[in-house]
């Protein structure tokens, strides 16, 4: 190394050496930037960046070499072979391009080192081809140990540089170390190689290039090299800036609502976690305000979705202004919003909540109509109501749902006692959703029989839910929960499929009756569903009967009757359930030919004691006979009730006297032989 240092100090122009090193450092920086871009892209982009890396590397090596060569004071006449000079540049570009390409084939140390060795070979080849272009009037001798050492230095440091730059490990100053290794590979190869050179002058001619011309050529070469290197660095920085802007835009899109510009659910969760951490440290209080717009669906349905979007944007602006800089407002989706606000005293919080309620209830002028919406607002407070983010959000939602269902119009603060019922119904809704998906419900069947002959005419399918923790959940509870949470369609379809599948396996050909809810009746695809279920299960249409109340029909009478005609056209029977307790409209009976009328159980329970109930049953029976529609009486629990029905000429009966709802296979045998009166202390509702 002493000889190398002496060679640099004595046989080179120091200023030109510094210029060569400066070019090498700038070039190494550019190579690293472009290689990083190539490593983080794929396909044609990677090919393009690899090419730019090769051009930058070739220019760096070539310019460093020739500026350092021009710094060498040979003390003899010097000429440059143009062909070999150009060839050395091509070798540098092609060789480094091949090496960097191999290093990028796979993210594995073997490929990185192999690519680096190829780059080192290209540096060496470029140097010695360039030296061959360096023609001097003298005898040239090479000290081969130094030549070999220069080749080893180029290969060793290039391989290490490629390994460092190609790794995915988090190494401090990885790029700086990689650039330094590249500088070492290029500089050591050159100066160790120049130490190997010995020139014996022959004074045969004048030097074609005097020192001034050599220096000018060195500066010109440096300028060209720096321009090429600068172009590569600029391209890398432009690409990085473009990617940074794109990533920033994507991040903004990922964290904010596209319509209102408010933060979205992800951003809200992160903000909530940060504010809770801050509140824990400072011991302050934090309010989480859940907001759900009222009557927003009406705006969409009446004025269109464009008007609905305008309403959301306007209300988002109002909420942002009301909460102020100290607060945070986010849109969770649809017409659901949430606000966060640290506060000092309850008066400050009350003022904020009241202000939000006021601005959301204030009329909103949009084009040709005024929107009067309002909102349901629920408030939960940390640490009074909850100590975790999930619990705080959940409690604010519970308070908001209580505000939505409350007769007192105004914000509601979380109250454990009042909100426990809401929490329980939400938990039941989640359990019911899981029970439907996991097929954990059951269907019981209650016999329907002819009053005159005792022959079984059918079985009504009754849904039951045995909760794994709560036990038997009454139908009136879980059906109401299903209607509140949008599960009723799934529930109705599940019962329909199960009942049809069970009836297909019976060893008798009696009918199965399935209840149809008002929501299901309003669904446009109901006839297609019945058709598909019967195809899937193989149940003949004549063995299926649907039961529905007149209340369900009257919600949209014309549409409902149209759907019922389509179902009846399939061959499915249609029964009017709970007749006598709803509208009991004769027009409905006239407009649609029902296959059966079912008298509500309330009349059967009073047959023994109320002449008025007997008169009503007699009138319904007469009406059924005049319209040729069979009549079935529900809730028959005693022999006396059955005797009255037989005397009055009722067609069919259903109740605990004939049989309790039961799961499993049904016999199809007449129930009258083994029927026993229901004990007086048990009512129908208690047994059901």
XYZ file of C-alpha atoms in Angstrom:
688
model
C 0.000 0.000 0.000
C 3.020 2.291 0.511
C 3.946 1.952 -3.142
C 0.358 2.735 -4.144
C 0.382 5.848 -1.954
C 3.738 6.942 -3.372
C 2.443 6.397 -6.891
C -0.539 8.644 -6.205
C 1.503 11.306 -4.422
C 4.525 11.488 -6.713
C 3.396 10.374 -10.151
C -0.044 12.058 -10.303
C -1.337 15.599 -10.401
C -3.094 15.920 -6.996
C -5.863 18.219 -8.255
C -6.738 15.877 -11.092
C -6.712 12.947 -8.642
C -9.158 14.784 -6.400
C -11.343 15.503 -9.436
C -11.308 11.797 -10.362
C -12.258 10.806 -6.801
C -15.031 13.431 -6.777
C -16.435 12.009 -10.031
C -16.212 8.496 -8.579
C -18.090 9.482 -5.395
C -20.823 11.320 -7.305
C -21.153 8.415 -9.691
C -21.352 5.865 -6.876
C -24.138 7.914 -5.276
C -26.009 7.946 -8.598
C -25.478 4.208 -9.113
C -26.923 3.457 -5.682
C -30.008 5.624 -6.289
C -30.747 4.050 -9.676
C -30.058 0.509 -8.446
C -32.555 1.046 -5.595
C -35.168 2.156 -8.096
C -34.484 -0.927 -10.236
C -34.701 -3.203 -7.185
C -38.116 -1.836 -6.188
C -39.732 -2.153 -9.627
C -40.723 -5.040 -11.893
C -41.033 -5.824 -15.598
C -40.173 -3.151 -18.131
C -39.593 -0.554 -15.411
C -36.870 -2.731 -13.900
C -35.279 -3.176 -17.335
C -35.297 0.588 -17.862
C -33.765 1.358 -14.483
C -31.153 -1.373 -14.928
C -30.154 0.229 -18.233
C -29.869 3.672 -16.611
C -27.832 2.140 -13.787
C -25.487 0.575 -16.339
C -25.087 3.871 -18.207
C -24.383 5.726 -14.963
C -21.946 3.052 -13.765
C -20.163 2.904 -17.120
C -19.824 6.699 -17.254
C -18.556 6.781 -13.658
C -15.914 4.101 -14.198
C -14.828 5.456 -17.588
C -14.590 9.095 -16.493
C -12.834 8.203 -13.241
C -10.321 6.118 -15.181
C -9.514 8.665 -17.856
C -9.374 11.683 -15.558
C -7.012 9.717 -13.300
C -5.017 8.623 -16.371
C -4.708 12.227 -17.471
C -3.543 13.017 -13.947
C -0.708 10.486 -14.390
C 2.579 12.206 -15.203
C 4.148 9.768 -17.664
C 7.003 12.155 -18.685
C 6.829 10.765 -22.224
C 4.910 11.474 -25.369
C 1.270 10.271 -24.935
C -1.480 9.466 -27.452
C -4.904 7.848 -27.068
C -6.190 5.139 -29.393
C -9.770 6.258 -30.252
C -11.072 2.753 -31.018
C -9.863 1.215 -27.765
C -11.000 4.292 -25.834
C -14.566 3.907 -27.131
C -14.376 0.137 -26.644
C -13.451 0.634 -22.985
C -16.592 2.742 -22.470
C -18.790 0.111 -24.128
C -17.207 -2.608 -21.974
C -17.942 -0.584 -18.830
C -21.608 -0.013 -19.740
C -22.357 -3.543 -20.985
C -20.405 -5.288 -18.226
C -21.934 -3.374 -15.340
C -25.379 -3.702 -16.919
C -24.958 -7.485 -17.028
C -23.686 -7.553 -13.458
C -26.492 -5.437 -12.017
C -29.030 -7.443 -14.041
C -27.791 -10.698 -12.490
C -27.875 -9.124 -9.015
C -31.555 -8.272 -9.552
C -32.692 -11.694 -10.842
C -33.552 -12.917 -7.347
C -33.300 -11.468 -3.875
C -30.657 -13.955 -2.765
C -27.090 -13.373 -1.597
C -25.705 -15.739 -4.265
C -27.182 -13.676 -7.103
C -26.070 -10.425 -5.465
C -22.466 -11.546 -5.053
C -22.342 -13.069 -8.551
C -23.634 -9.827 -10.049
C -21.079 -7.853 -8.039
C -18.234 -10.067 -9.302
C -19.368 -9.400 -12.872
C -19.353 -5.643 -12.147
C -15.830 -5.993 -10.752
C -14.760 -7.849 -13.873
C -16.218 -5.066 -16.017
C -14.282 -2.441 -14.027
C -11.065 -4.402 -14.493
C -11.686 -5.032 -18.192
C -12.489 -1.375 -18.799
C -9.293 -0.278 -16.994
C -6.879 -2.523 -18.849
C -8.521 -1.965 -22.243
C -8.238 1.756 -21.496
C -4.606 1.262 -20.591
C -4.113 -0.446 -23.943
C -5.440 2.739 -25.569
C -2.833 4.759 -23.642
C 0.062 4.908 -26.116
C 3.412 6.259 -24.870
C 6.865 6.749 -26.365
C 8.529 4.370 -23.996
C 8.904 0.800 -22.858
C 5.908 -0.378 -20.795
C 6.415 -2.972 -18.066
C 3.824 -4.522 -15.714
C 4.428 -5.769 -12.192
C 2.021 -8.699 -12.156
C 1.514 -9.012 -8.374
C 0.024 -5.503 -8.408
C -2.069 -6.357 -11.475
C -3.442 -9.407 -9.665
C -4.046 -7.351 -6.518
C -5.986 -4.766 -8.526
C -8.219 -7.474 -10.000
C -8.866 -8.931 -6.536
C -9.721 -5.498 -5.122
C -12.205 -4.813 -7.919
C -13.923 -8.186 -7.547
C -13.924 -8.176 -3.730
C -15.294 -4.678 -3.202
C -17.797 -4.898 -6.094
C -19.183 -8.175 -4.758
C -19.484 -6.687 -1.271
C -21.190 -3.563 -2.649
C -23.767 -5.587 -4.607
C -24.451 -7.803 -1.585
C -24.970 -4.750 0.620
C -27.246 -2.957 -1.868
C -29.243 -6.051 -2.761
C -30.100 -7.175 0.759
C -33.566 -6.625 2.278
C -32.194 -6.530 5.819
C -32.509 -3.299 7.745
C -28.868 -2.189 7.975
C -28.001 1.295 9.159
C -26.336 3.383 6.429
C -26.775 0.513 3.961
C -26.775 2.772 0.903
C -23.820 4.825 2.142
C -21.795 1.667 2.787
C -22.709 0.300 -0.641
C -21.605 3.531 -2.339
C -18.314 3.547 -0.385
C -17.595 -0.033 -1.452
C -18.204 0.893 -5.095
C -15.806 3.845 -4.796
C -13.229 1.523 -3.235
C -13.637 -1.009 -6.065
C -13.162 1.600 -8.814
C -10.414 3.662 -7.148
C -8.321 0.755 -5.840
C -8.506 -1.054 -9.181
C -7.187 2.050 -10.934
C -4.463 3.182 -8.569
C -3.216 -0.313 -7.713
C -3.179 -1.001 -11.442
C -1.241 2.210 -12.106
C 1.274 1.188 -9.444
C 1.857 -1.953 -11.501
C 2.824 0.214 -14.519
C 6.457 1.092 -15.251
C 7.382 3.268 -18.255
C 10.939 3.711 -19.569
C 10.933 6.917 -21.738
C 12.228 6.959 -25.314
C 12.875 10.555 -26.523
C 11.783 9.960 -30.096
C 9.174 12.754 -30.539
C 7.526 15.721 -28.910
C 4.469 15.067 -26.708
C 1.349 15.506 -28.861
C -0.588 16.647 -25.764
C 1.072 19.095 -23.429
C 0.031 19.230 -19.727
C -2.379 22.108 -20.337
C -4.174 20.178 -23.046
C -4.278 17.059 -20.858
C -5.865 19.060 -18.047
C -8.411 20.577 -20.425
C -9.270 17.113 -21.735
C -9.621 15.897 -18.153
C -12.001 18.726 -17.271
C -14.072 18.111 -20.411
C -14.277 14.397 -19.622
C -15.266 15.217 -16.045
C -17.976 17.590 -17.209
C -19.466 15.025 -19.597
C -19.333 12.355 -16.903
C -20.956 14.584 -14.324
C -23.721 15.499 -16.780
C -24.466 11.811 -17.386
C -24.310 11.057 -13.681
C -26.473 14.091 -12.882
C -29.062 12.968 -15.410
C -29.261 9.574 -13.714
C -29.541 11.080 -10.251
C -32.236 13.504 -11.466
C -34.216 10.645 -12.998
C -33.992 8.709 -9.723
C -35.089 11.684 -7.647
C -37.942 12.533 -10.033
C -39.127 8.936 -9.896
C -38.840 8.893 -6.118
C -40.756 12.159 -5.846
C -43.442 10.872 -8.210
C -43.740 7.671 -6.228
C -43.756 9.605 -2.984
C -46.566 11.842 -4.238
C -48.472 8.806 -5.495
C -47.997 6.999 -2.178
C -49.079 10.100 -0.299
C -52.178 10.325 -2.465
C -52.914 6.618 -2.000
C -52.402 6.991 1.741
C -54.805 9.933 1.796
C -57.357 7.907 -0.174
C -56.910 4.959 2.186
C -57.330 7.104 5.295
C -60.066 9.497 4.170
C -63.600 9.281 2.854
C -63.695 10.023 -0.868
C -67.057 11.841 -0.746
C -66.819 14.114 2.291
C -63.046 14.327 2.703
C -63.429 13.366 6.367
C -61.168 10.707 7.915
C -62.545 7.183 7.492
C -62.915 4.276 9.909
C -59.228 3.274 9.775
C -58.103 6.822 10.461
C -60.653 7.113 13.272
C -59.364 3.963 14.987
C -55.781 5.242 14.893
C -56.813 8.669 16.165
C -58.869 7.123 18.961
C -55.929 4.983 20.094
C -53.614 8.022 20.141
C -56.074 10.194 22.055
C -56.741 7.433 24.588
C -53.002 7.007 25.196
C -52.686 10.750 25.663
C -55.699 10.821 28.027
C -54.242 7.967 30.120
C -50.972 9.843 30.540
C -52.537 13.221 31.311
C -55.489 11.880 33.283
C -57.942 13.878 31.152
C -61.351 12.863 29.804
C -62.274 12.057 26.206
C -65.756 12.063 24.679
C -66.697 9.774 21.805
C -69.861 10.921 20.019
C -71.649 8.471 17.692
C -73.900 10.151 15.100
C -76.441 8.542 12.779
C -78.489 10.768 10.462
C -82.287 10.409 10.647
C -84.515 10.134 7.572
C -81.481 10.050 5.264
C -82.943 7.134 3.303
C -85.962 9.271 2.469
C -83.711 11.824 0.763
C -82.093 9.091 -1.348
C -85.418 7.489 -2.235
C -87.259 10.712 -3.072
C -84.564 13.011 -4.467
C -81.929 10.559 -5.665
C -78.431 9.584 -4.601
C -76.892 12.815 -5.884
C -78.999 14.753 -3.387
C -78.050 12.256 -0.688
C -74.355 12.821 -1.420
C -74.857 16.591 -1.240
C -76.531 16.190 2.152
C -73.610 14.127 3.478
C -71.058 16.666 2.251
C -72.980 19.595 3.754
C -73.487 17.904 7.124
C -69.836 16.813 7.209
C -68.837 20.456 6.767
C -71.214 21.529 9.565
C -69.884 18.904 11.970
C -66.252 19.768 11.218
C -66.934 23.444 11.928
C -68.866 22.690 15.117
C -66.231 20.359 16.581
C -63.415 22.804 15.788
C -59.664 22.352 15.635
C -59.479 20.554 18.975
C -61.922 17.861 17.877
C -61.955 15.127 15.268
C -64.811 14.071 12.964
C -64.848 10.924 10.805
C -67.316 9.210 8.509
C -67.576 5.503 9.239
C -69.796 4.709 6.258
C -73.265 5.458 4.914
C -74.847 8.067 7.174
C -72.768 7.082 10.228
C -70.352 9.622 11.682
C -68.300 9.846 14.839
C -66.629 12.705 16.691
C -63.826 12.749 19.263
C -63.184 15.632 21.613
C -61.010 15.954 24.731
C -62.618 18.332 27.215
C -61.966 20.007 30.532
C -65.427 20.159 32.125
C -68.887 18.748 31.426
C -70.313 22.124 30.483
C -67.886 22.255 27.555
C -68.980 18.779 26.443
C -72.674 19.581 26.858
C -72.240 22.718 24.740
C -70.537 20.707 21.996
C -73.177 17.949 21.949
C -76.019 20.455 21.968
C -74.363 22.391 19.152
C -73.954 19.244 17.040
C -77.601 18.354 17.610
C -78.657 21.869 16.582
C -76.622 22.056 13.355
C -77.816 18.610 12.279
C -81.451 19.526 12.899
C -81.160 22.869 11.101
C -82.815 22.890 7.622
C -80.527 22.352 4.670
C -81.352 24.017 1.363
C -80.297 21.907 -1.612
C -81.470 23.092 -5.002
C -85.226 23.048 -5.097
C -85.893 21.299 -1.783
C -85.214 21.759 1.910
C -83.807 18.782 3.814
C -84.955 18.392 7.435
C -83.049 15.412 8.797
C -81.703 15.607 12.314
C -79.596 12.886 13.876
C -79.482 10.313 16.653
C -76.530 11.118 18.899
C -74.957 8.888 21.539
C -72.110 9.895 23.859
C -69.660 7.738 25.815
C -66.889 9.163 28.011
C -63.427 7.887 28.872
C -62.682 6.763 31.569
C -66.139 6.961 33.137
C -67.935 4.696 30.647
C -65.069 2.605 29.247
C -61.293 2.255 29.397
C -60.634 0.646 26.004
C -61.213 1.862 22.459
C -63.568 -0.968 21.497
C -65.702 -0.655 24.608
C -65.883 3.133 24.293
C -67.056 2.856 20.668
C -69.547 0.151 21.556
C -71.022 2.119 24.437
C -71.379 5.240 22.288
C -73.213 3.122 19.701
C -75.536 1.743 22.382
C -76.389 5.257 23.544
C -76.962 6.302 19.925
C -79.345 3.363 19.308
C -81.232 4.292 22.465
C -81.511 7.860 21.160
C -82.830 6.525 17.852
C -85.522 4.455 19.549
C -86.341 6.925 22.308
C -89.460 9.041 22.404
C -87.344 11.894 23.791
C -85.723 13.588 20.827
C -82.174 14.539 21.755
C -78.697 13.178 22.440
C -78.332 10.285 24.872
C -75.385 9.695 27.186
C -74.335 6.141 27.912
C -76.247 4.640 30.824
C -75.306 1.061 31.813
C -78.730 0.205 33.167
C -80.689 1.522 30.214
C -78.258 0.290 27.572
C -77.899 -3.262 28.852
C -81.130 -4.233 27.082
C -79.847 -2.737 23.830
C -76.526 -4.547 24.253
C -78.302 -7.845 24.893
C -80.435 -7.511 21.755
C -77.349 -6.691 19.670
C -75.561 -9.726 21.084
C -78.614 -11.857 20.337
C -78.656 -10.495 16.784
C -75.025 -11.543 16.286
C -75.760 -14.968 17.775
C -78.803 -15.352 15.539
C -76.758 -14.452 12.467
C -74.248 -17.118 13.436
C -77.015 -19.648 14.149
C -78.460 -19.137 10.645
C -75.047 -19.521 9.007
C -74.094 -22.544 11.149
C -77.480 -24.288 10.730
C -78.072 -24.253 14.501
C -81.823 -23.590 14.390
C -84.573 -26.199 14.491
C -88.064 -26.609 13.035
C -90.930 -28.159 14.994
C -94.147 -29.316 13.346
C -97.687 -29.018 14.712
C -100.438 -31.181 13.302
C -103.491 -29.818 11.491
C -106.480 -32.196 11.252
C -110.041 -32.406 9.950
C -112.611 -31.748 12.654
C -115.098 -34.170 11.092
C -112.969 -37.196 10.120
C -109.864 -36.694 12.260
C -107.686 -37.127 9.205
C -104.373 -35.226 9.196
C -104.489 -32.411 6.639
C -101.043 -30.929 7.198
C -98.324 -29.758 9.561
C -97.347 -26.173 10.344
C -93.588 -25.514 10.477
C -92.671 -23.537 13.615
C -89.134 -22.193 14.041
C -87.325 -22.809 17.332
C -83.944 -21.618 18.621
C -82.101 -23.368 21.435
C -79.334 -20.922 22.337
C -76.177 -22.687 23.610
C -75.951 -20.332 26.623
C -79.357 -18.688 27.017
C -81.416 -21.800 26.426
C -84.751 -21.654 24.601
C -85.288 -18.201 23.036
C -89.000 -17.510 22.341
C -89.929 -16.921 18.676
C -91.555 -13.567 19.440
C -88.150 -12.336 20.654
C -85.767 -13.651 18.014
C -88.132 -12.959 15.105
C -88.438 -9.321 16.214
C -84.627 -9.149 16.469
C -84.328 -10.617 12.984
C -86.674 -7.923 11.619
C -84.713 -5.147 13.388
C -81.346 -6.320 12.078
C -82.186 -7.283 8.499
C -82.017 -11.036 9.129
C -85.641 -11.891 8.473
C -85.167 -12.771 4.795
C -82.340 -15.175 5.604
C -84.395 -16.640 8.441
C -87.484 -17.127 6.273
C -85.487 -18.790 3.500
C -83.790 -21.096 6.012
C -87.159 -22.237 7.407
C -88.607 -22.717 3.920
C -85.716 -24.890 2.761
C -85.648 -26.916 5.967
C -89.409 -27.538 5.996
C -89.487 -28.578 2.344
C -86.488 -30.867 2.811
C -88.052 -32.484 5.903
C -91.462 -32.955 4.225
C -89.791 -34.673 1.282
C -88.558 -37.379 3.670
C -91.948 -38.070 5.299
C -93.580 -41.440 4.566
C -96.932 -39.769 3.933
C -98.099 -37.082 1.490
C -99.528 -34.468 3.868
C -98.916 -30.763 3.382
C -96.393 -28.617 5.204
C -97.383 -25.023 6.014
C -94.726 -22.296 6.211
C -95.253 -18.751 7.491
C -94.330 -15.839 5.225
C -93.311 -12.562 6.876
C -94.361 -9.123 5.562
C -90.748 -8.401 4.589
C -90.491 -11.622 2.617
C -93.830 -10.984 0.902
C -92.573 -7.579 -0.244
C -89.500 -9.146 -1.842
C -89.741 -9.217 -5.624
C -87.927 -12.550 -5.962
C -90.228 -14.545 -3.662
C -91.950 -16.628 -6.402
C -88.560 -17.498 -7.907
C -87.324 -18.525 -4.451
C -90.257 -20.891 -3.941
C -89.721 -22.374 -7.378
C -85.991 -22.893 -6.772
C -86.474 -24.415 -3.305
C -88.990 -26.929 -4.615
C -86.622 -27.851 -7.434
C -83.742 -28.247 -4.970
C -85.695 -30.332 -2.437
C -87.994 -32.221 -4.814
C -91.162 -31.332 -2.865
C -94.287 -31.232 -5.083
C -95.947 -27.774 -5.035
C -99.293 -29.279 -3.953
C -97.690 -30.321 -0.652
C -96.560 -26.790 0.239
C -98.807 -24.151 1.786
C -97.837 -20.639 2.862
C -99.500 -18.753 5.698
C -99.563 -14.962 5.873
C -101.503 -12.317 7.749
C -103.723 -9.710 6.179
C -101.487 -7.077 7.797
C -98.659 -8.265 5.547
C -100.911 -7.930 2.501
C -102.159 -4.450 3.343
C -98.622 -2.955 3.463
C -98.721 -2.905 -0.360
C -101.969 -4.632 -1.287
C -101.726 -4.604 -5.081
C -98.117 -5.763 -5.136
C -98.751 -8.445 -2.508
C -101.722 -9.878 -4.367
C -99.686 -9.952 -7.573
C -96.913 -11.913 -5.831
C -99.459 -14.293 -4.276
C -101.011 -15.000 -7.674
C -97.553 -15.923 -8.987
C -96.982 -18.269 -6.064
C -100.424 -19.828 -6.448
C -99.705 -20.349 -10.141
C -96.828 -22.625 -9.099
C -99.364 -24.886 -7.397
C -98.594 -23.742 -3.851
C -101.497 -23.274 -1.439
C -102.107 -19.906 0.263
C -103.732 -19.556 3.704
C -104.880 -16.326 5.377
C -103.570 -16.482 8.957
C -104.892 -14.840 12.162
C -108.212 -13.927 10.523
C -110.383 -11.781 12.753
C -107.641 -9.813 14.531
C -106.349 -7.580 11.736
C -108.171 -5.778 8.961
C -110.447 -8.796 8.256
C -111.340 -7.155 4.970
C -113.947 -8.922 2.881
C -112.478 -7.152 -0.148
C -109.232 -9.075 0.372
C -111.126 -12.373 0.425
C -112.949 -11.343 -2.733
C -109.835 -10.188 -4.545
C -107.786 -13.313 -3.909
C -108.990 -16.945 -3.814
C -107.324 -18.189 -0.640
C -107.049 -21.931 -0.102
C -107.674 -21.657 3.625
C -108.727 -19.191 6.342
C -107.202 -19.608 9.802
C -109.195 -18.202 12.731
C -106.932 -16.660 15.356
C -106.416 -18.560 18.643
C -107.903 -15.693 20.656
C -111.414 -16.743 19.576
C -110.851 -20.445 20.291
C -109.745 -19.642 23.843
C -113.135 -17.978 24.527
C -115.421 -20.497 22.850
C -116.423 -22.067 26.166
C -117.217 -18.809 27.956
C -118.047 -16.136 25.419
C -121.178 -16.258 23.251
C -119.719 -13.366 21.255
C -116.616 -15.398 20.349
C -118.837 -18.301 19.294
C -120.913 -15.936 17.154
C -117.793 -14.560 15.439
C -116.491 -18.072 14.726
C -119.929 -19.042 13.369
C -119.895 -15.962 11.086
C -116.401 -16.719 9.760
C -117.403 -20.334 9.109
C -120.466 -19.195 7.208
C -118.316 -16.761 5.215
C -115.859 -19.536 4.363
C -118.617 -21.850 3.194
C -120.180 -19.148 1.033
C -116.754 -18.509 -0.619
C -115.882 -22.248 -0.736
C -112.792 -21.617 1.408
C -111.973 -24.168 4.159
C -111.643 -22.700 7.666
C -109.108 -23.838 10.292
C -109.344 -22.840 13.955
C -106.070 -22.350 15.836
C -105.353 -22.776 19.540
C -107.677 -25.713 20.303
C -106.714 -26.871 23.781
C -109.811 -28.592 25.265
C -112.404 -31.175 24.218
C -115.147 -28.606 24.779
C -113.605 -26.224 22.259
C -113.364 -29.053 19.749
C -117.011 -29.987 20.330
C -118.112 -26.420 19.609
C -116.138 -26.441 16.339
C -117.672 -29.778 15.358
C -121.146 -28.461 16.106
C -120.569 -25.269 14.136
C -119.165 -27.126 11.128
C -115.516 -26.042 11.214
C -113.350 -27.800 8.664
C -109.966 -28.147 10.394
C -108.355 -27.571 13.785
C -104.893 -27.030 15.190
C -103.763 -26.820 18.813
C -102.289 -28.592 21.785
C -105.322 -30.855 22.095
C -104.346 -32.408 18.771
C -100.598 -32.344 19.380
C -97.692 -30.226 20.572
C -95.118 -28.904 18.129
C -92.336 -31.488 17.891
C -89.114 -31.935 16.010
C -88.112 -35.003 14.058
C -90.234 -37.208 11.779
C -94.026 -36.818 11.883
C -96.297 -39.852 11.812
C -99.176 -38.612 9.678
C -101.637 -40.524 11.907
C -104.871 -39.017 13.236
C -104.248 -37.158 16.527
C -107.711 -37.643 18.073
C -107.190 -41.094 19.474
C -104.447 -40.100 21.907
C -105.304 -36.411 22.422
C -105.432 -35.150 26.004
C -106.778 -31.797 27.228
C -104.140 -29.217 28.065
C -103.749 -28.567 31.837
C -105.574 -25.433 32.859
C -102.520 -23.771 34.478
C -100.557 -23.706 31.214
C -101.512 -21.242 28.519
C -100.767 -21.613 24.844
C -98.090 -18.922 24.935
C -96.285 -20.600 27.840
C -96.078 -23.957 26.082
C -95.128 -22.461 22.705
